[in-house]
PDB file of C-alpha atoms in Angstrom:
ATOM      1  CA  VAL A   3      86.462 112.907 101.689  1.00 49.00           C
ATOM      2  CA  SER A   4      89.867 111.697 100.915  1.00 63.00           C
ATOM      3  CA  THR A   5      91.984 111.353 104.319  1.00 70.00           C
ATOM      4  CA  ALA A   6      95.061 109.121 103.211  1.00 75.00           C
ATOM      5  CA  PRO A   7      97.045 112.470 102.235  1.00 84.00           C
ATOM      6  CA  THR A   8      96.573 113.939 105.726  1.00 92.00           C
ATOM      7  CA  CYS A   9      97.162 110.838 107.464  1.00 95.00           C
ATOM      8  CA  ARG A  10     100.396 110.494 105.257  1.00 95.00           C
ATOM      9  CA  ASP A  11     101.421 114.297 106.349  1.00 94.00           C
ATOM     10  CA  VAL A  12     100.638 113.009 110.038  1.00 96.00           C
ATOM     11  CA  CYS A  13     102.442 109.648 109.798  1.00 96.00           C
ATOM     12  CA  ASN A  14     105.626 111.449 108.143  1.00 96.00           C
ATOM     13  CA  ARG A  15     105.938 114.650 110.513  1.00 95.00           C
ATOM     14  CA  TYR A  16     105.494 112.285 113.154  1.00 95.00           C
ATOM     15  CA  GLN A  17     108.739 110.256 111.476  1.00 96.00           C
ATOM     16  CA  ASP A  18     110.543 113.101 111.203  1.00 95.00           C
ATOM     17  CA  CYS A  19     110.067 114.239 114.796  1.00 93.00           C
ATOM     18  CA  PHE A  20     110.080 111.546 116.918  1.00 93.00           C
ATOM     19  CA  ASP A  21     111.159 108.085 115.481  1.00 93.00           C
ATOM     20  CA  ASP A  22     113.351 107.803 112.203  1.00 93.00           C
ATOM     21  CA  ASP A  23     112.458 103.998 111.923  1.00 96.00           C
ATOM     22  CA  PHE A  24     108.600 104.737 112.290  1.00 96.00           C
ATOM     23  CA  ASP A  25     106.596 102.754 109.928  1.00 97.00           C
ATOM     24  CA  VAL A  26     105.246 105.684 107.967  1.00 96.00           C
ATOM     25  CA  THR A  27     103.373 103.099 105.439  1.00 96.00           C
ATOM     26  CA  GLY A  28     101.662 101.407 108.060  1.00 97.00           C
ATOM     27  CA  CYS A  29     100.657 104.288 110.238  1.00 96.00           C
ATOM     28  CA  THR A  30      99.148 105.744 106.540  1.00 95.00           C
ATOM     29  CA  HIS A  31      97.382 102.622 105.914  1.00 94.00           C
ATOM     30  CA  ASP A  32      95.777 101.898 109.222  1.00 95.00           C
ATOM     31  CA  CYS A  33      95.183 105.999 109.742  1.00 95.00           C
ATOM     32  CA  ALA A  34      93.311 106.005 106.287  1.00 93.00           C
ATOM     33  CA  ASP A  35      90.947 102.408 107.487  1.00 93.00           C
ATOM     34  CA  ALA A  36      90.075 104.145 110.337  1.00 93.00           C
ATOM     35  CA  ALA A  37      89.284 107.148 108.959  1.00 90.00           C
ATOM     36  CA  ILE A  38      86.835 105.411 106.631  1.00 88.00           C
ATOM     37  CA  ASP A  39      82.732 106.440 107.307  1.00 83.00           C
ATOM     38  CA  ASP A  40      84.326 107.858 110.702  1.00 91.00           C
ATOM     39  CA  GLU A  41      84.061 111.622 110.672  1.00 91.00           C
ATOM     40  CA  ALA A  42      84.701 112.185 114.142  1.00 93.00           C
ATOM     41  CA  PHE A  43      88.171 110.362 113.445  1.00 94.00           C
ATOM     42  CA  GLN A  44      88.370 112.778 110.503  1.00 92.00           C
ATOM     43  CA  ASP A  45      88.338 115.392 112.193  1.00 93.00           C
ATOM     44  CA  ARG A  46      90.971 114.014 114.924  1.00 94.00           C
ATOM     45  CA  VAL A  47      93.780 113.376 112.184  1.00 94.00           C
ATOM     46  CA  GLU A  48      93.207 117.043 110.745  1.00 93.00           C
ATOM     47  CA  SER A  49      93.701 118.397 114.550  1.00 95.00           C
ATOM     48  CA  CYS A  50      96.832 116.465 114.927  1.00 95.00           C
ATOM     49  CA  GLU A  51      97.988 117.374 111.350  1.00 94.00           C
ATOM     50  CA  ASP A  52      97.332 121.467 112.549  1.00 94.00           C
ATOM     51  CA  CYS A  53      98.986 120.598 115.887  1.00 94.00           C
ATOM     52  CA  LEU A  54     101.902 119.055 114.323  1.00 93.00           C
ATOM     53  CA  ASP A  55     102.725 121.553 112.059  1.00 91.00           C
ATOM     54  CA  ARG A  56     104.626 123.580 114.891  1.00 91.00           C
ATOM     55  CA  THR A  57     108.358 122.893 115.662  1.00 93.00           C
ATOM     56  CA  CYS A  58     108.940 118.765 116.909  1.00 94.00           C
ATOM     57  CA  GLU A  59     110.081 120.452 120.578  1.00 93.00           C
ATOM     58  CA  ALA A  60     106.636 122.499 120.704  1.00 94.00           C
ATOM     59  CA  ALA A  61     104.509 119.862 118.957  1.00 92.00           C
ATOM     60  CA  ALA A  62     105.820 116.841 121.547  1.00 92.00           C
ATOM     61  CA  PHE A  63     104.401 118.877 124.875  1.00 92.00           C
ATOM     62  CA  ALA A  64     101.007 120.062 122.839  1.00 93.00           C
ATOM     63  CA  CYS A  65      99.583 117.402 120.565  1.00 93.00           C
ATOM     64  CA  PRO A  66      99.793 114.420 122.851  1.00 92.00           C
ATOM     65  CA  ALA A  67      95.420 114.668 123.206  1.00 91.00           C
ATOM     66  CA  GLU A  68      95.266 115.691 119.406  1.00 91.00           C
ATOM     67  CA  CYS A  69      97.218 112.577 117.890  1.00 94.00           C
ATOM     68  CA  ALA A  70      96.072 109.585 120.338  1.00 94.00           C
ATOM     69  CA  GLY A  71      95.345 107.235 118.372  1.00 93.00           C
ATOM     70  CA  ILE A  72      96.752 108.339 115.345  1.00 94.00           C
ATOM     71  CA  VAL A  73     100.431 108.201 116.198  1.00 93.00           C
ATOM     72  CA  PRO A  74     101.867 106.843 118.938  1.00 87.00           C
TER      73      PRO A  74
END
């Protein structure tokens, strides 16, 4: 299972919503590395992606638990 596209989506969304200078490439790399052979982390990445699929304002309040350890 490849999580790189999901990691990239999560990192891009974080940049779009919260930090224009956010290192998307580094975030994607770190996320994908952490997801290798770790199904629980892969599940968290998917949950984070699902949570971030809302307005930025709503995501700021709704997604900290789902995205902890994936994005700041």
